[in-house]
Tab-separated table of C-alpha atoms in Angstrom:
chain	number	residue	atom	x	y	z
A	1	UNK	CA	-45.927	23.357	12.259
A	2	UNK	CA	-48.171	20.330	12.911
A	3	UNK	CA	-47.519	18.113	16.355
A	4	UNK	CA	-45.833	15.839	14.563
A	5	UNK	CA	-43.169	17.711	13.418
A	6	UNK	CA	-43.172	19.225	18.143
A	7	UNK	CA	-42.596	15.163	18.690
A	8	UNK	CA	-39.701	14.833	16.670
A	9	UNK	CA	-37.186	13.739	19.416
A	10	UNK	CA	-33.956	15.239	19.477
A	11	UNK	CA	-31.933	12.179	19.314
A	12	UNK	CA	-33.635	10.708	17.082
A	13	UNK	CA	-32.639	12.929	14.645
A	14	UNK	CA	-29.796	13.769	15.308
A	15	UNK	CA	-29.289	10.400	14.216
A	16	UNK	CA	-31.217	10.497	11.163
A	17	UNK	CA	-29.076	13.492	9.597
A	18	UNK	CA	-25.850	11.715	11.059
A	19	UNK	CA	-27.090	8.887	8.428
A	20	UNK	CA	-27.528	11.037	5.526
A	21	UNK	CA	-24.250	13.337	6.515
A	22	UNK	CA	-22.770	9.413	5.745
A	23	UNK	CA	-24.520	8.633	2.571
A	24	UNK	CA	-23.154	12.700	1.343
A	25	UNK	CA	-19.788	11.978	2.788
A	26	UNK	CA	-19.764	8.203	1.035
A	27	UNK	CA	-21.095	9.551	-2.590
A	28	UNK	CA	-18.408	12.584	-2.561
A	29	UNK	CA	-16.045	9.534	-2.589
A	30	UNK	CA	-17.436	7.792	-5.145
A	31	UNK	CA	-18.433	10.466	-7.073
A	32	UNK	CA	-14.676	11.649	-7.683
A	33	UNK	CA	-13.738	7.731	-7.228
A	34	UNK	CA	-15.743	7.748	-10.223
A	35	UNK	CA	-14.088	10.627	-12.452
A	36	UNK	CA	-10.671	9.096	-12.123
A	37	UNK	CA	-12.231	5.505	-13.179
A	38	UNK	CA	-13.338	7.989	-16.202
A	39	UNK	CA	-9.727	10.437	-16.128
A	40	UNK	CA	-8.493	7.313	-16.955
A	41	UNK	CA	-9.915	5.760	-19.124
A	42	UNK	CA	-10.069	8.249	-21.217
A	43	UNK	CA	-6.379	8.937	-21.244
A	44	UNK	CA	-5.657	4.854	-22.675
A	45	UNK	CA	-7.348	6.031	-24.949
A	46	UNK	CA	-5.327	8.925	-25.859
A	47	UNK	CA	-1.649	6.965	-25.708
A	48	UNK	CA	-3.316	3.546	-27.813
A	49	UNK	CA	-4.752	6.419	-30.532
A	50	UNK	CA	-1.712	8.929	-31.036
A	51	UNK	CA	0.212	5.196	-30.579
A	52	UNK	CA	-1.903	3.745	-33.801
A	53	UNK	CA	-1.444	7.052	-36.177
A	54	UNK	CA	2.451	7.395	-35.514
A	55	UNK	CA	2.574	4.310	-36.439
A	56	UNK	CA	0.095	4.595	-38.893
A	57	UNK	CA	1.189	7.489	-40.439
A	58	UNK	CA	4.543	7.098	-39.811
A	59	UNK	CA	4.927	10.153	-37.511
A	60	UNK	CA	7.736	10.444	-35.136
A	61	UNK	CA	7.767	11.240	-31.378
A	62	UNK	CA	8.200	15.111	-32.368
A	63	UNK	CA	4.019	14.201	-33.072
A	64	UNK	CA	4.032	14.399	-29.445
A	65	UNK	CA	5.054	18.707	-28.772
A	66	UNK	CA	2.829	19.501	-32.044
A	67	UNK	CA	-0.344	18.167	-30.655
A	68	UNK	CA	0.325	19.659	-26.699
A	69	UNK	CA	0.792	23.310	-28.922
A	70	UNK	CA	-3.152	22.326	-30.775
A	71	UNK	CA	-4.008	21.742	-27.538
A	72	UNK	CA	-3.070	24.083	-25.886
A	73	UNK	CA	-3.968	27.071	-29.087
A	74	UNK	CA	-7.976	25.122	-29.680
A	75	UNK	CA	-8.956	24.208	-25.822
A	76	UNK	CA	-7.496	26.516	-23.553
A	77	UNK	CA	-9.132	25.995	-20.667
A	78	UNK	CA	-8.438	22.732	-20.995
A	79	UNK	CA	-5.700	21.210	-18.587
A	80	UNK	CA	-3.519	17.902	-18.034
A	81	UNK	CA	-2.325	17.638	-21.991
A	82	UNK	CA	1.842	19.213	-21.448
A	83	UNK	CA	3.731	17.749	-23.497
A	84	UNK	CA	4.679	15.422	-20.989
A	85	UNK	CA	1.952	13.991	-19.525
A	86	UNK	CA	0.769	13.426	-23.669
A	87	UNK	CA	4.040	11.356	-23.169
A	88	UNK	CA	2.513	9.709	-19.751
A	89	UNK	CA	-0.995	9.076	-21.414
A	90	UNK	CA	1.858	6.923	-24.509
A	91	UNK	CA	4.072	5.048	-21.899
A	92	UNK	CA	0.243	4.152	-19.847
A	93	UNK	CA	-2.092	2.745	-23.361
A	94	UNK	CA	1.429	0.593	-24.525
A	95	UNK	CA	2.484	-0.142	-20.737
A	96	UNK	CA	-1.224	-1.848	-19.663
A	97	UNK	CA	-3.056	-3.456	-23.447
A	98	UNK	CA	-6.227	-5.027	-22.941
A	99	UNK	CA	-4.612	-8.353	-23.114
A	100	UNK	CA	-2.362	-7.195	-19.936
A	101	UNK	CA	-5.663	-4.683	-17.877
A	102	UNK	CA	-7.155	-9.105	-18.363
A	103	UNK	CA	-4.958	-11.266	-17.038
A	104	UNK	CA	-4.504	-8.517	-14.372
A	105	UNK	CA	-8.751	-9.481	-14.018
A	106	UNK	CA	-8.309	-13.069	-13.760
A	107	UNK	CA	-5.189	-13.162	-10.749
A	108	UNK	CA	-7.027	-10.392	-8.563
A	109	UNK	CA	-9.505	-14.029	-8.933
A	110	UNK	CA	-6.785	-16.374	-7.952
A	111	UNK	CA	-5.454	-14.304	-4.901
A	112	UNK	CA	-8.767	-13.321	-2.909
A	113	UNK	CA	-6.062	-15.052	-0.240
A	114	UNK	CA	-3.184	-14.512	-0.686
A	115	UNK	CA	0.313	-16.446	0.292
A	116	UNK	CA	3.505	-15.530	-1.024
A	117	UNK	CA	4.127	-19.046	-3.214
A	118	UNK	CA	0.547	-17.859	-4.881
A	119	UNK	CA	2.050	-14.609	-4.831
A	120	UNK	CA	5.403	-14.869	-6.537
A	121	UNK	CA	3.691	-17.443	-8.834
A	122	UNK	CA	0.815	-15.436	-10.582
A	123	UNK	CA	3.191	-12.292	-10.692
A	124	UNK	CA	5.760	-14.262	-12.503
A	125	UNK	CA	3.291	-15.284	-14.790
A	126	UNK	CA	2.827	-11.504	-15.277
A	127	UNK	CA	6.192	-11.259	-15.789
A	128	UNK	CA	6.390	-13.556	-17.805
A	129	UNK	CA	3.691	-13.260	-20.342
A	130	UNK	CA	4.095	-11.538	-23.815
A	131	UNK	CA	1.172	-9.146	-25.540
A	132	UNK	CA	0.468	-8.980	-28.752
A	133	UNK	CA	-1.150	-5.621	-30.529
A	134	UNK	CA	-1.638	-5.392	-33.414
A	135	UNK	CA	-0.907	-2.864	-34.858
A	136	UNK	CA	0.096	-1.055	-31.798
A	137	UNK	CA	3.427	-3.485	-31.592
A	138	UNK	CA	5.468	-2.302	-34.507
A	139	UNK	CA	4.949	1.006	-32.479
A	140	UNK	CA	9.155	2.132	-32.532
A	141	UNK	CA	10.431	5.050	-30.072
A	142	UNK	CA	11.349	7.241	-33.418
A	143	UNK	CA	11.548	10.754	-30.799
A	144	UNK	CA	14.152	11.939	-33.261
A	145	UNK	CA	13.006	11.842	-36.222
A	146	UNK	CA	11.466	15.323	-38.226
A	147	UNK	CA	7.586	15.722	-38.070
A	148	UNK	CA	5.951	16.998	-40.841
A	149	UNK	CA	1.788	16.556	-40.519
A	150	UNK	CA	-0.291	17.058	-44.401
A	151	UNK	CA	-3.520	16.832	-44.335
A	152	UNK	CA	-5.264	13.689	-45.190
A	153	UNK	CA	-8.351	13.336	-46.055
A	154	UNK	CA	-10.611	13.127	-42.956
A	155	UNK	CA	-11.606	9.636	-43.887
A	156	UNK	CA	-8.284	8.368	-42.731
A	157	UNK	CA	-8.568	9.861	-39.145
A	158	UNK	CA	-12.028	8.460	-37.581
A	159	UNK	CA	-12.070	9.762	-33.603
A	160	UNK	CA	-10.779	7.706	-30.931
A	161	UNK	CA	-13.336	6.069	-29.832
A	162	UNK	CA	-13.964	4.581	-33.502
A	163	UNK	CA	-10.072	3.714	-33.619
A	164	UNK	CA	-9.159	2.054	-30.291
A	165	UNK	CA	-12.060	-0.276	-30.907
A	166	UNK	CA	-10.864	-1.071	-35.022
A	167	UNK	CA	-7.477	-1.909	-32.312
A	168	UNK	CA	-8.751	-3.893	-30.108
A	169	UNK	CA	-11.516	-4.820	-32.919
A	170	UNK	CA	-13.757	-5.030	-29.141
A	171	UNK	CA	-16.683	-2.504	-28.806
A	172	UNK	CA	-15.606	0.212	-26.782
A	173	UNK	CA	-18.092	-0.479	-24.361
A	174	UNK	CA	-16.841	-4.050	-23.255
A	175	UNK	CA	-13.613	-1.882	-23.767
A	176	UNK	CA	-15.166	-0.176	-20.531
A	177	UNK	CA	-16.522	-2.130	-18.554
A	178	UNK	CA	-12.526	-4.902	-18.615
A	179	UNK	CA	-10.727	-1.126	-18.505
A	180	UNK	CA	-12.990	0.104	-14.833
A	181	UNK	CA	-12.543	-3.994	-13.422
A	182	UNK	CA	-8.684	-3.999	-13.390
A	183	UNK	CA	-6.694	-2.322	-9.981
A	184	UNK	CA	-4.751	0.525	-13.385
A	185	UNK	CA	-8.432	1.531	-13.017
A	186	UNK	CA	-8.048	1.596	-9.310
A	187	UNK	CA	-5.388	4.057	-7.937
A	188	UNK	CA	-4.750	8.581	-9.315
A	189	UNK	CA	-3.195	9.328	-12.473
A	190	UNK	CA	-0.132	11.151	-10.227
A	191	UNK	CA	0.614	7.336	-8.788
A	192	UNK	CA	1.073	5.810	-12.587
A	193	UNK	CA	3.263	8.750	-13.035
A	194	UNK	CA	5.463	6.707	-10.413
A	195	UNK	CA	4.589	3.644	-11.224
A	196	UNK	CA	5.626	4.142	-15.782
A	197	UNK	CA	9.085	5.947	-14.553
A	198	UNK	CA	9.647	2.488	-11.506
A	199	UNK	CA	11.002	-0.082	-14.688
A	200	UNK	CA	8.982	-2.772	-12.472
A	201	UNK	CA	8.604	-5.449	-14.375
A	202	UNK	CA	5.224	-5.651	-15.300
A	203	UNK	CA	3.300	-8.522	-12.086
A	204	UNK	CA	5.166	-5.909	-9.929
A	205	UNK	CA	4.020	-2.807	-10.769
A	206	UNK	CA	-0.085	-4.512	-11.060
A	207	UNK	CA	1.332	-5.693	-6.755
A	208	UNK	CA	2.152	-2.340	-6.471
A	209	UNK	CA	-1.251	-1.085	-7.167
A	210	UNK	CA	-3.792	-4.093	-5.026
A	211	UNK	CA	-1.321	-2.861	-2.685
A	212	UNK	CA	-2.538	1.123	-2.674
A	213	UNK	CA	-6.121	0.719	-3.656
A	214	UNK	CA	-5.657	-1.705	-0.678
A	215	UNK	CA	-4.084	-0.232	1.998
A	216	UNK	CA	-4.987	3.911	0.187
A	217	UNK	CA	-1.492	5.269	-0.210
A	218	UNK	CA	-1.095	8.289	-1.734
A	219	UNK	CA	1.895	9.072	-4.870
A	220	UNK	CA	4.187	9.781	-2.320
A	221	UNK	CA	3.344	6.947	-0.398
A	222	UNK	CA	3.817	4.567	-3.454
A	223	UNK	CA	6.905	5.908	-3.743
A	224	UNK	CA	8.736	6.163	-1.010
A	225	UNK	CA	7.674	1.697	-0.717
A	226	UNK	CA	8.965	1.595	-4.052
A	227	UNK	CA	12.559	2.339	-2.675
A	228	UNK	CA	13.032	1.280	0.593
A	229	UNK	CA	11.830	-1.755	-1.610
A	230	UNK	CA	8.261	-2.897	0.289
A	231	UNK	CA	7.779	-6.258	-2.259
A	232	UNK	CA	11.565	-7.589	-1.150
A	233	UNK	CA	11.284	-7.058	2.328
A	234	UNK	CA	7.139	-8.145	1.896
A	235	UNK	CA	7.397	-11.387	-0.992
A	236	UNK	CA	11.119	-12.392	-1.920
A	237	UNK	CA	12.658	-11.799	2.046
A	238	UNK	CA	12.917	-15.484	3.564
A	239	UNK	CA	11.144	-15.399	7.160
A	240	UNK	CA	11.486	-16.407	9.999
A	241	UNK	CA	8.791	-17.532	11.942
A	242	UNK	CA	6.671	-20.818	13.372
A	243	UNK	CA	3.732	-19.881	10.971
A	244	UNK	CA	3.323	-22.762	9.804
A	245	UNK	CA	3.848	-25.188	12.678
A	246	UNK	CA	1.314	-23.266	14.689
A	247	UNK	CA	-1.510	-21.841	12.678
A	248	UNK	CA	-4.272	-23.626	10.623
A	249	UNK	CA	-3.269	-23.214	7.160
A	250	UNK	CA	-5.193	-20.154	5.488
A	251	UNK	CA	-4.060	-18.402	8.184
A	252	UNK	CA	-1.555	-18.875	8.659
A	253	UNK	CA	0.245	-18.424	4.341
A	254	UNK	CA	-1.778	-14.956	5.717
A	255	UNK	CA	0.644	-14.226	8.647
A	256	UNK	CA	3.798	-15.199	6.351
A	257	UNK	CA	2.376	-12.798	3.497
A	258	UNK	CA	1.666	-9.980	5.970
A	259	UNK	CA	4.871	-10.615	7.277
A	260	UNK	CA	8.264	-8.107	6.341
A	261	UNK	CA	11.782	-8.496	6.653
A	262	UNK	CA	13.591	-6.190	8.111
A	263	UNK	CA	10.765	-3.814	8.654
A	264	UNK	CA	11.482	-0.170	7.816
A	265	UNK	CA	10.809	3.035	9.993
A	266	UNK	CA	9.965	5.872	9.110
A	267	UNK	CA	10.824	8.275	11.815
A	268	UNK	CA	10.630	12.029	9.478
A	269	UNK	CA	9.067	14.610	11.700
A	270	UNK	CA	10.075	13.919	14.626
A	271	UNK	CA	10.811	16.331	17.987
A	272	UNK	CA	13.721	16.308	19.531
A	273	UNK	CA	13.473	14.940	22.867
A	274	UNK	CA	14.869	17.658	24.228
A	275	UNK	CA	11.504	19.677	22.826
A	276	UNK	CA	9.422	16.601	24.694
A	277	UNK	CA	7.371	18.658	27.499
A	278	UNK	CA	5.509	15.694	27.624
A	279	UNK	CA	7.400	11.996	27.466
A	280	UNK	CA	4.322	9.086	27.568
A	281	UNK	CA	2.235	12.245	24.532
A	282	UNK	CA	5.869	11.584	22.916
A	283	UNK	CA	5.601	8.059	22.546
A	284	UNK	CA	2.532	7.612	21.130
A	285	UNK	CA	3.932	9.740	18.900
A	286	UNK	CA	6.572	7.614	17.973
A	287	UNK	CA	4.873	4.694	17.649
A	288	UNK	CA	2.002	5.168	15.529
A	289	UNK	CA	5.283	6.592	12.967
A	290	UNK	CA	6.735	2.397	13.655
A	291	UNK	CA	1.875	1.191	12.977
A	292	UNK	CA	2.739	3.291	9.390
A	293	UNK	CA	5.175	0.545	8.639
A	294	UNK	CA	3.421	-2.631	10.450
A	295	UNK	CA	0.391	-2.442	7.511
A	296	UNK	CA	-2.307	-3.584	5.852
A	297	UNK	CA	-5.308	-3.885	8.306
A	298	UNK	CA	-3.262	-3.325	11.380
A	299	UNK	CA	-4.942	-1.459	15.113
A	300	UNK	CA	-3.414	0.135	17.371
A	301	UNK	CA	-5.143	-1.750	20.964
A	302	UNK	CA	-2.360	-0.490	23.009
A	303	UNK	CA	1.064	0.554	24.254
A	304	UNK	CA	3.090	-0.637	27.206
A	305	UNK	CA	-0.156	-2.557	28.327
A	306	UNK	CA	-0.325	-3.374	32.070
A	307	UNK	CA	-0.725	-7.112	33.060
A	308	UNK	CA	-0.579	-8.145	37.147
A	309	UNK	CA	0.474	-12.179	37.030
A	310	UNK	CA	0.401	-12.884	40.384
A	311	UNK	CA	1.938	-10.907	42.809
A	312	UNK	CA	3.938	-10.294	39.479
A	313	UNK	CA	3.952	-6.605	37.605
A	314	UNK	CA	3.795	-7.831	33.699
A	315	UNK	CA	4.175	-4.300	30.385
A	316	UNK	CA	3.392	-5.403	27.064
A	317	UNK	CA	5.906	-3.716	24.591
A	318	UNK	CA	2.744	-2.462	22.010
A	319	UNK	CA	-0.407	-4.353	21.003
A	320	UNK	CA	-2.020	-4.073	18.048
A	321	UNK	CA	-5.425	-6.640	16.006
A	322	UNK	CA	-4.899	-7.045	12.681
A	323	UNK	CA	-8.419	-7.564	10.809
A	324	UNK	CA	-8.046	-9.746	8.779
A	325	UNK	CA	-6.211	-12.040	10.760
A	326	UNK	CA	-8.659	-12.121	12.866
A	327	UNK	CA	-5.846	-11.743	15.698
A	328	UNK	CA	-3.419	-9.927	17.979
A	329	UNK	CA	-0.801	-9.645	17.941
A	330	UNK	CA	2.709	-8.928	20.526
A	331	UNK	CA	5.315	-6.618	19.322
A	332	UNK	CA	8.438	-6.312	21.960
A	333	UNK	CA	10.289	-3.932	19.805
A	334	UNK	CA	14.274	-4.830	21.394
A	335	UNK	CA	17.543	-2.856	21.001
A	336	UNK	CA	19.648	-5.054	19.999
A	337	UNK	CA	20.226	-8.300	18.075
A	338	UNK	CA	18.056	-11.700	18.206
A	339	UNK	CA	18.661	-13.408	21.628
A	340	UNK	CA	16.999	-17.059	22.639
A	341	UNK	CA	15.833	-15.027	25.675
A	342	UNK	CA	13.332	-13.237	23.545
A	343	UNK	CA	11.800	-15.924	22.380
A	344	UNK	CA	10.324	-17.071	25.301
A	345	UNK	CA	9.382	-13.368	26.902
A	346	UNK	CA	7.126	-12.623	23.927
A	347	UNK	CA	5.892	-16.652	24.204
A	348	UNK	CA	5.091	-15.428	28.428
A	349	UNK	CA	3.726	-12.297	26.569
A	350	UNK	CA	0.831	-14.315	24.462
A	351	UNK	CA	0.053	-16.803	26.929
A	352	UNK	CA	-1.033	-13.372	28.459
A	353	UNK	CA	-3.589	-11.849	26.132
A	354	UNK	CA	-4.295	-15.813	24.884
A	355	UNK	CA	-5.936	-15.261	28.850
A	356	UNK	CA	-6.599	-11.569	29.036
A	357	UNK	CA	-7.390	-10.512	25.878
A	358	UNK	CA	-8.252	-13.436	23.352
A	359	UNK	CA	-12.265	-12.816	22.781
A	360	UNK	CA	-14.017	-16.193	22.084
A	361	UNK	CA	-14.309	-14.880	18.293
A	362	UNK	CA	-10.463	-13.972	17.944
A	363	UNK	CA	-8.094	-16.241	16.590
A	364	UNK	CA	-4.150	-17.313	18.679
A	365	UNK	CA	-2.927	-13.860	19.609
A	366	UNK	CA	0.997	-14.246	17.013
A	367	UNK	CA	4.219	-13.257	18.989
A	368	UNK	CA	6.189	-10.218	16.515
A	369	UNK	CA	9.989	-9.775	17.961
A	370	UNK	CA	11.675	-6.698	16.765
A	371	UNK	CA	15.319	-6.632	17.221
A	372	UNK	CA	18.168	-4.855	15.501
A	373	UNK	CA	19.262	-8.248	13.511
A	374	UNK	CA	19.682	-11.237	13.411
A	375	UNK	CA	21.488	-14.238	13.307
A	376	UNK	CA	18.072	-16.547	11.283
A	377	UNK	CA	19.350	-19.686	12.390
A	378	UNK	CA	19.630	-19.189	15.862
A	379	UNK	CA	16.117	-17.961	15.901
A	380	UNK	CA	14.725	-20.680	13.681
A	381	UNK	CA	16.204	-22.469	16.723
A	382	UNK	CA	14.607	-20.471	19.333
A	383	UNK	CA	10.944	-21.183	18.238
A	384	UNK	CA	11.603	-24.597	17.739
A	385	UNK	CA	9.485	-26.385	20.964
A	386	UNK	CA	6.777	-23.120	20.720
A	387	UNK	CA	3.443	-24.521	20.335
A	388	UNK	CA	1.896	-20.247	19.719
A	389	UNK	CA	3.058	-18.588	16.425
A	390	UNK	CA	5.601	-16.199	17.090
A	391	UNK	CA	7.461	-13.922	13.933
A	392	UNK	CA	10.703	-12.353	14.160
A	393	UNK	CA	12.414	-9.275	11.819
A	394	UNK	CA	14.595	-7.097	12.222
A	395	UNK	CA	14.187	-3.342	12.113
A	396	UNK	CA	16.000	0.037	10.741
A	397	UNK	CA	15.386	3.545	10.207
A	398	UNK	CA	14.741	5.128	6.928
A	399	UNK	CA	16.605	5.893	4.737
A	400	UNK	CA	14.810	8.095	3.128
A	401	UNK	CA	16.317	9.936	6.464
A	402	UNK	CA	18.433	12.388	5.615
A	403	UNK	CA	22.308	11.819	7.861
A	404	UNK	CA	22.874	15.363	8.633
A	405	UNK	CA	19.066	14.963	10.076
A	406	UNK	CA	18.751	11.308	11.933
A	407	UNK	CA	21.024	12.804	15.100
A	408	UNK	CA	18.012	15.213	15.680
A	409	UNK	CA	15.272	12.101	15.909
A	410	UNK	CA	14.914	9.668	18.662
A	411	UNK	CA	16.123	5.548	17.944
A	412	UNK	CA	14.468	3.205	19.370
A	413	UNK	CA	16.846	2.672	21.074
A	414	UNK	CA	15.510	6.592	22.362
A	415	UNK	CA	12.324	4.340	22.758
A	416	UNK	CA	12.899	2.037	24.491
A	417	UNK	CA	14.689	4.514	26.580
A	418	UNK	CA	11.470	6.221	27.381
A	419	UNK	CA	9.619	3.012	27.863
A	420	UNK	CA	11.468	1.675	30.062
A	421	UNK	CA	12.004	5.257	32.110
A	422	UNK	CA	8.285	5.374	31.602
A	423	UNK	CA	8.142	1.895	33.304
A	424	UNK	CA	10.441	3.279	36.203
A	425	UNK	CA	8.234	5.949	36.954
A	426	UNK	CA	5.053	4.093	37.022
A	427	UNK	CA	6.073	1.914	39.416
A	428	UNK	CA	8.041	3.951	41.952
A	429	UNK	CA	5.122	5.750	42.765
A	430	UNK	CA	3.570	2.173	43.043
A	431	UNK	CA	5.513	1.700	46.138
């Protein structure tokens, strides 16, 4: 062993190994992502090929069953070619023809800096688009038609790549680049199946795809978000805030886009209060579940953050940081409908966070008041005159939680009670 080997400094070597390990992990993620995209492109080609021959040969829907049987017989080791999955491949190809993929990529470029108005306009354009496919546009549903597969001259049955390239009159290499550049290639097949079953307009499907990629949703989370009508809550709802008056245009648009109304907190899996041994630990778990609903770019900073102002002590319910907004977000939870004085209390905490936590590179702190209902007119009047950015939204428990379980789950009122008890205990200890 050389002297150079003996002189390897431990800390440097550990950093060296850590860097190598990070690259290995990132490479695995890239390989998995690339494999997923290639599998989706394969499914898309398969769907187009089947649709084309259904039209050209006059085959009905039952050809898919015969095809699945033939694949299982000839290639028994190959998985993923069941009748159901082959039918989804056809639906996949029909839902996202080449023209749709091009439009998705163009929409991506237009929504680099999103706002509610821009998103509404662009998604409406996608919804209104009609993509013509020749000869795919001539396909009709003939699921009940009996299939009689006769021997065809080989020249009439070309391979998949040649056929799909001929259908779209685009080289397969260019087609692959388009497909892989679109958001269609960035979510998994299970998520696509959920979207295919959703009957959503094309533009809304595109939006959920983008959210899935950005937020790293699993297919189960995507399903939950569709069922909880996230699009309507984030895009179509009438939001109460003063962001336009208190923030510069790019940031006000983004803040308004990220705001939801109502917020739906999924508390499934939380323990009953009777099982709690460490109240503070349980509070952290409960509040973390609320964070899941907050959305893109939010990070947890503090719960019941203590501030000493003058001779008084104050505790902010929840402080987050949003990476996209480059701003702290102060969240106040209220177990009652909105009252005008709530806005004043939140405005106070925003001023404190601006003074105590906000750095020179941070944007203005934003306040989010979550109430159990509100009169929108009263709420909007209450915000008039404040120069700090404040949003007011309703909240509700997840409708996905069965009624039989709700009694066993902590409500937001219970969480507030726990927060109050913890605060009182801390004050008593300080006396």
